[in-house]
CSV table of C-alpha atoms in Angstrom, one decimal:
chain,number,residue,atom,x,y,z
A,1,UNK,CA,0.0,0.0,0.0
A,2,UNK,CA,2.7,2.6,1.0
A,3,UNK,CA,1.6,6.1,0.2
A,4,UNK,CA,-0.8,5.0,-2.3
A,5,UNK,CA,-4.3,6.2,-1.6
A,6,UNK,CA,-7.4,4.9,-3.0
A,7,UNK,CA,-10.1,7.4,-3.7
A,8,UNK,CA,-13.4,5.8,-3.2
A,9,UNK,CA,-16.7,7.1,-4.4
A,10,UNK,CA,-17.9,10.1,-2.4
A,11,UNK,CA,-14.5,10.8,-0.8
A,12,UNK,CA,-13.1,13.1,-3.5
A,13,UNK,CA,-11.8,16.6,-2.3
A,14,UNK,CA,-13.1,20.0,-3.4
A,15,UNK,CA,-12.8,20.6,-7.1
A,16,UNK,CA,-11.5,24.0,-8.3
A,17,UNK,CA,-14.9,24.8,-9.7
A,18,UNK,CA,-16.7,24.2,-6.4
A,19,UNK,CA,-14.2,26.4,-4.6
A,20,UNK,CA,-14.7,29.2,-7.2
A,21,UNK,CA,-18.4,29.0,-6.6
A,22,UNK,CA,-18.5,28.5,-2.9
A,23,UNK,CA,-16.0,31.2,-1.9
A,24,UNK,CA,-17.9,34.2,-3.5
A,25,UNK,CA,-21.2,32.8,-2.0
A,26,UNK,CA,-19.6,32.6,1.4
A,27,UNK,CA,-18.2,36.1,1.0
A,28,UNK,CA,-21.7,37.4,0.1
A,29,UNK,CA,-23.3,35.7,3.1
A,30,UNK,CA,-20.7,37.1,5.5
A,31,UNK,CA,-21.0,40.6,3.9
A,32,UNK,CA,-24.8,40.3,4.3
A,33,UNK,CA,-24.5,39.3,7.9
A,34,UNK,CA,-22.0,42.1,8.7
A,35,UNK,CA,-24.3,44.6,7.0
A,36,UNK,CA,-27.3,43.4,9.0
A,37,UNK,CA,-25.4,43.6,12.3
A,38,UNK,CA,-24.0,47.0,11.5
A,39,UNK,CA,-27.4,48.4,10.4
A,40,UNK,CA,-29.1,47.0,13.5
A,41,UNK,CA,-26.4,48.4,15.8
A,42,UNK,CA,-26.7,51.8,14.1
A,43,UNK,CA,-30.5,51.8,14.4
A,44,UNK,CA,-30.3,50.8,18.0
A,45,UNK,CA,-27.8,53.6,18.8
A,46,UNK,CA,-30.0,56.1,16.9
A,47,UNK,CA,-33.1,55.1,18.8
A,48,UNK,CA,-31.3,55.3,22.1
A,49,UNK,CA,-29.9,58.7,21.3
A,50,UNK,CA,-33.2,60.0,20.2
A,51,UNK,CA,-34.9,58.6,23.3
A,52,UNK,CA,-32.5,60.4,25.4
A,53,UNK,CA,-33.0,63.7,23.6
A,54,UNK,CA,-36.7,63.4,24.0
A,55,UNK,CA,-36.4,62.5,27.7
A,56,UNK,CA,-34.1,65.4,28.5
A,57,UNK,CA,-36.2,67.9,26.6
A,58,UNK,CA,-39.4,66.7,28.2
A,59,UNK,CA,-38.1,66.7,31.7
A,60,UNK,CA,-36.4,70.1,31.4
A,61,UNK,CA,-39.4,71.7,29.6
A,62,UNK,CA,-41.8,70.4,32.2
A,63,UNK,CA,-39.7,72.0,35.0
A,64,UNK,CA,-39.5,75.3,33.1
A,65,UNK,CA,-43.2,75.4,32.4
A,66,UNK,CA,-44.1,74.5,36.0
A,67,UNK,CA,-41.8,77.1,37.4
A,68,UNK,CA,-43.1,79.7,35.0
A,69,UNK,CA,-46.7,79.0,36.0
A,70,UNK,CA,-45.8,79.2,39.7
A,71,UNK,CA,-44.3,82.7,39.2
A,72,UNK,CA,-46.2,85.9,39.3
A,73,UNK,CA,-44.4,87.5,36.4
A,74,UNK,CA,-41.9,86.6,33.8
A,75,UNK,CA,-39.3,88.6,32.0
A,76,UNK,CA,-37.4,87.4,28.9
A,77,UNK,CA,-34.2,89.0,27.8
A,78,UNK,CA,-31.6,88.6,25.1
A,79,UNK,CA,-34.1,87.9,22.4
A,80,UNK,CA,-36.1,85.8,24.8
A,81,UNK,CA,-33.4,83.3,25.5
A,82,UNK,CA,-32.9,84.4,29.1
A,83,UNK,CA,-36.0,83.8,31.3
A,84,UNK,CA,-36.3,85.5,34.7
A,85,UNK,CA,-39.1,84.4,37.0
A,86,UNK,CA,-40.4,86.7,39.8
A,87,UNK,CA,-42.5,86.2,42.8
A,88,UNK,CA,-43.7,89.8,43.2
A,89,UNK,CA,-40.6,91.8,42.9
A,90,UNK,CA,-38.3,89.0,44.1
A,91,UNK,CA,-36.3,87.1,41.5
A,92,UNK,CA,-36.9,83.5,42.2
A,93,UNK,CA,-35.4,81.7,39.2
A,94,UNK,CA,-33.4,82.2,36.1
A,95,UNK,CA,-33.2,79.9,33.0
A,96,UNK,CA,-30.8,80.4,30.2
A,97,UNK,CA,-28.7,78.5,27.6
A,98,UNK,CA,-25.0,78.3,28.5
A,99,UNK,CA,-22.2,77.1,26.3
A,100,UNK,CA,-19.8,74.9,28.3
A,101,UNK,CA,-16.1,74.4,27.9
A,102,UNK,CA,-16.7,71.7,25.3
A,103,UNK,CA,-18.9,74.1,23.3
A,104,UNK,CA,-22.1,72.2,24.1
A,105,UNK,CA,-25.1,74.5,24.6
A,106,UNK,CA,-26.9,73.4,27.8
A,107,UNK,CA,-30.1,74.7,29.5
A,108,UNK,CA,-29.1,75.8,33.0
A,109,UNK,CA,-31.0,76.8,36.1
A,110,UNK,CA,-29.7,79.9,37.9
A,111,UNK,CA,-26.0,79.1,37.5
A,112,UNK,CA,-23.9,77.9,34.6
A,113,UNK,CA,-22.8,74.8,36.5
A,114,UNK,CA,-26.4,73.6,37.1
A,115,UNK,CA,-27.2,72.1,33.7
A,116,UNK,CA,-30.6,70.6,33.0
A,117,UNK,CA,-29.7,69.1,29.7
A,118,UNK,CA,-26.6,67.8,28.0
A,119,UNK,CA,-24.9,66.4,31.0
A,120,UNK,CA,-25.0,62.8,29.8
A,121,UNK,CA,-22.2,61.5,27.8
A,122,UNK,CA,-24.3,59.1,25.7
A,123,UNK,CA,-26.3,61.5,23.5
A,124,UNK,CA,-24.6,64.8,24.4
A,125,UNK,CA,-27.8,66.7,24.1
A,126,UNK,CA,-27.4,70.3,22.8
A,127,UNK,CA,-30.0,73.0,23.0
A,128,UNK,CA,-30.7,74.5,19.6
A,129,UNK,CA,-33.5,76.8,20.6
A,130,UNK,CA,-35.0,78.0,23.9
A,131,UNK,CA,-36.9,81.0,25.0
A,132,UNK,CA,-40.1,82.8,26.0
A,133,UNK,CA,-41.9,85.7,24.5
A,134,UNK,CA,-45.2,87.4,25.1
A,135,UNK,CA,-47.6,86.4,22.4
A,136,UNK,CA,-49.4,89.7,22.0
A,137,UNK,CA,-48.7,92.3,24.6
A,138,UNK,CA,-51.5,94.6,23.4
A,139,UNK,CA,-54.5,92.3,22.9
A,140,UNK,CA,-53.5,89.4,25.1
A,141,UNK,CA,-51.2,90.6,27.8
A,142,UNK,CA,-49.8,87.9,30.1
A,143,UNK,CA,-49.9,85.1,27.5
A,144,UNK,CA,-46.4,83.8,27.0
A,145,UNK,CA,-45.1,81.3,24.5
A,146,UNK,CA,-42.3,79.1,25.8
A,147,UNK,CA,-40.3,76.7,23.7
A,148,UNK,CA,-37.3,74.3,24.0
A,149,UNK,CA,-35.7,72.4,21.2
A,150,UNK,CA,-32.6,70.2,21.3
A,151,UNK,CA,-30.7,67.6,19.4
A,152,UNK,CA,-27.8,65.3,20.0
A,153,UNK,CA,-24.4,66.2,18.8
A,154,UNK,CA,-24.0,62.6,17.4
A,155,UNK,CA,-24.4,62.3,13.7
A,156,UNK,CA,-27.9,61.9,12.3
A,157,UNK,CA,-29.8,63.2,15.3
A,158,UNK,CA,-33.1,64.8,14.6
A,159,UNK,CA,-34.0,68.0,16.6
A,160,UNK,CA,-36.8,67.5,19.1
A,161,UNK,CA,-38.8,70.4,20.5
A,162,UNK,CA,-41.7,71.2,22.6
A,163,UNK,CA,-43.7,74.5,22.9
A,164,UNK,CA,-46.6,75.7,24.8
A,165,UNK,CA,-48.3,78.9,26.1
A,166,UNK,CA,-48.9,79.9,29.6
A,167,UNK,CA,-50.9,82.6,31.1
A,168,UNK,CA,-49.6,84.8,33.9
A,169,UNK,CA,-52.2,87.5,34.7
A,170,UNK,CA,-50.8,91.0,34.5
A,171,UNK,CA,-50.0,92.5,37.9
A,172,UNK,CA,-50.3,89.0,39.4
A,173,UNK,CA,-54.0,89.0,38.7
A,174,UNK,CA,-54.7,92.1,40.8
A,175,UNK,CA,-56.6,95.0,39.3
B,1,UNK,CA,-26.8,7.0,-0.9
B,2,UNK,CA,-25.6,8.3,2.5
B,3,UNK,CA,-25.0,11.8,1.0
B,4,UNK,CA,-28.5,12.3,-0.2
B,5,UNK,CA,-30.1,12.6,3.2
B,6,UNK,CA,-32.4,15.6,3.8
B,7,UNK,CA,-32.3,17.9,6.8
B,8,UNK,CA,-32.6,16.2,10.1
B,9,UNK,CA,-35.2,17.4,12.5
B,10,UNK,CA,-32.6,18.8,14.9
B,11,UNK,CA,-31.2,21.1,12.2
B,12,UNK,CA,-34.6,22.4,11.3
B,13,UNK,CA,-35.5,23.0,15.0
B,14,UNK,CA,-32.3,24.8,15.6
B,15,UNK,CA,-32.7,27.1,12.6
B,16,UNK,CA,-36.3,27.7,13.5
B,17,UNK,CA,-35.4,28.6,17.0
B,18,UNK,CA,-32.7,31.0,15.8
B,19,UNK,CA,-35.2,32.7,13.5
B,20,UNK,CA,-37.8,32.9,16.3
B,21,UNK,CA,-35.4,34.5,18.7
B,22,UNK,CA,-34.4,37.1,16.0
B,23,UNK,CA,-38.1,37.8,15.3
B,24,UNK,CA,-38.8,38.2,19.0
B,25,UNK,CA,-35.9,40.6,19.4
B,26,UNK,CA,-37.1,42.7,16.5
B,27,UNK,CA,-40.6,42.7,17.9
B,28,UNK,CA,-39.5,43.9,21.3
B,29,UNK,CA,-37.3,46.6,19.8
B,30,UNK,CA,-40.0,47.8,17.5
B,31,UNK,CA,-42.6,47.7,20.3
B,32,UNK,CA,-40.4,49.8,22.6
B,33,UNK,CA,-39.7,52.3,19.8
B,34,UNK,CA,-43.4,52.6,19.1
B,35,UNK,CA,-44.2,53.0,22.8
B,36,UNK,CA,-41.6,55.8,23.1
B,37,UNK,CA,-43.1,57.5,20.1
B,38,UNK,CA,-46.6,57.2,21.5
B,39,UNK,CA,-45.4,58.7,24.8
B,40,UNK,CA,-43.7,61.6,23.0
B,41,UNK,CA,-47.0,62.3,21.2
B,42,UNK,CA,-49.0,62.3,24.4
B,43,UNK,CA,-46.5,64.7,26.1
B,44,UNK,CA,-46.8,67.0,23.0
B,45,UNK,CA,-50.6,66.8,23.1
B,46,UNK,CA,-50.7,67.8,26.8
B,47,UNK,CA,-48.6,70.9,26.0
B,48,UNK,CA,-50.9,71.7,23.0
B,49,UNK,CA,-53.9,71.5,25.3
B,50,UNK,CA,-52.2,73.7,27.8
B,51,UNK,CA,-51.8,76.4,25.0
B,52,UNK,CA,-55.6,76.3,24.6
B,53,UNK,CA,-56.4,76.4,28.3
B,54,UNK,CA,-54.0,79.3,28.8
B,55,UNK,CA,-55.5,81.2,25.8
B,56,UNK,CA,-59.0,80.5,27.1
B,57,UNK,CA,-58.0,81.8,30.6
B,58,UNK,CA,-56.6,85.0,29.1
B,59,UNK,CA,-59.7,85.5,27.0
B,60,UNK,CA,-62.0,84.8,30.0
B,61,UNK,CA,-60.1,87.4,32.1
B,62,UNK,CA,-60.8,89.9,29.3
B,63,UNK,CA,-64.4,88.9,29.2
B,64,UNK,CA,-63.8,87.7,25.6
B,65,UNK,CA,-64.4,84.0,26.0
B,66,UNK,CA,-67.6,82.8,24.3
B,67,UNK,CA,-69.3,79.4,24.4
B,68,UNK,CA,-68.8,77.3,21.3
B,69,UNK,CA,-65.9,76.2,19.2
B,70,UNK,CA,-62.6,77.8,19.9
B,71,UNK,CA,-59.9,77.7,17.2
B,72,UNK,CA,-56.3,76.7,17.7
B,73,UNK,CA,-54.6,79.6,19.5
B,74,UNK,CA,-50.9,78.7,19.2
B,75,UNK,CA,-48.6,78.8,16.2
B,76,UNK,CA,-49.4,76.6,13.2
B,77,UNK,CA,-45.9,75.0,13.3
B,78,UNK,CA,-46.6,73.6,16.7
B,79,UNK,CA,-49.2,71.2,15.2
B,80,UNK,CA,-46.4,69.4,13.4
B,81,UNK,CA,-44.1,67.3,15.6
B,82,UNK,CA,-41.7,64.7,14.3
B,83,UNK,CA,-43.6,62.4,11.9
B,84,UNK,CA,-47.0,63.2,13.4
B,85,UNK,CA,-49.5,65.9,12.5
B,86,UNK,CA,-51.8,67.1,15.3
B,87,UNK,CA,-55.3,68.4,15.2
B,88,UNK,CA,-56.8,70.3,18.1
B,89,UNK,CA,-60.5,70.7,18.7
B,90,UNK,CA,-61.7,72.9,21.6
B,91,UNK,CA,-65.2,73.3,22.9
B,92,UNK,CA,-66.1,76.0,25.4
B,93,UNK,CA,-69.3,75.6,27.4
B,94,UNK,CA,-70.7,78.2,29.7
B,95,UNK,CA,-71.0,76.9,33.2
B,96,UNK,CA,-72.3,79.9,35.1
B,97,UNK,CA,-71.3,83.4,35.9
B,98,UNK,CA,-67.9,83.9,34.3
B,99,UNK,CA,-67.2,80.2,34.5
B,100,UNK,CA,-66.6,78.0,31.6
B,101,UNK,CA,-65.9,74.3,30.9
B,102,UNK,CA,-63.2,74.0,28.3
B,103,UNK,CA,-62.7,70.6,26.6
B,104,UNK,CA,-59.7,70.1,24.4
B,105,UNK,CA,-59.4,67.1,22.1
B,106,UNK,CA,-56.0,66.5,20.6
B,107,UNK,CA,-55.6,63.9,17.9
B,108,UNK,CA,-52.4,62.9,16.1
B,109,UNK,CA,-51.7,60.9,12.9
B,110,UNK,CA,-48.5,59.7,11.4
B,111,UNK,CA,-46.3,56.8,12.4
B,112,UNK,CA,-48.4,56.4,15.5
B,113,UNK,CA,-52.0,57.5,16.0
B,114,UNK,CA,-53.9,58.5,19.1
B,115,UNK,CA,-55.9,61.1,20.8
B,116,UNK,CA,-56.2,62.7,24.1
B,117,UNK,CA,-59.1,64.6,25.7
B,118,UNK,CA,-58.5,67.1,28.6
B,119,UNK,CA,-61.0,69.2,30.4
B,120,UNK,CA,-60.6,72.2,32.6
B,121,UNK,CA,-62.8,74.7,34.4
B,122,UNK,CA,-61.9,78.3,33.5
B,123,UNK,CA,-63.1,81.1,35.7
B,124,UNK,CA,-62.8,84.7,34.8
B,125,UNK,CA,-60.9,86.8,37.3
B,126,UNK,CA,-61.7,90.4,37.7
B,127,UNK,CA,-59.1,92.5,35.9
């Protein structure tokens, strides 16, 4: 027998033709799987980022609106992007957008180091628009429109914003 | 003849199980995304309703609020949010001297659909 090898039926190796066909098919299958995994991961990240943007905007906006409604008067400065809330003549709260050392615009309460948005590393939420303005001081005094819009600094994020109107009776409701 | 056997049951079961797990993962993920979207719509709807209530309160204080239909008082752009379009219907009913019952129905259509109805008593304060 020696090194002589008998090839029986069904025991032959891969033919060149089979290899030429199977390798591209295998490559296609792997590329397809990789594309699916990449696409799923990207979608998952995008969903999480957008969820975080929505959550931060909703929480911050609710706090701002609640505080505004608890105040007796509201003053907006710097094109409406700086909101001062008063109880009588006493300043009780201040909301504004501050750009931090990493150039991320965050909504802050009273002080620049008290951010309400953008302090989470995942989505890095950045405020794109915030403010308050009186809707119509002549015909509807005391009616203010408040808005907040933000987006993530990660690529592909869609801005998310909320807006509403609140009514603070002029002179605190006293004639 | 040994090479002509079909799939064995175990292989089919394993492949089916893998497909089932993948489909379940997708279903859970799609469900959570839809739930988040529906929640975002409800939050926006509450703020849209607040706009109507605030405007109604301002009008009541000016003795300008009348019973009947009350058009949208905010900005037109606020009725578009994300992939949804919102519609707001407001009905004002007189409930006594300077008192009104304001009912706001907010409906949204788009990727998710839904509606919300909120009601508030608005009383005119003397200005």
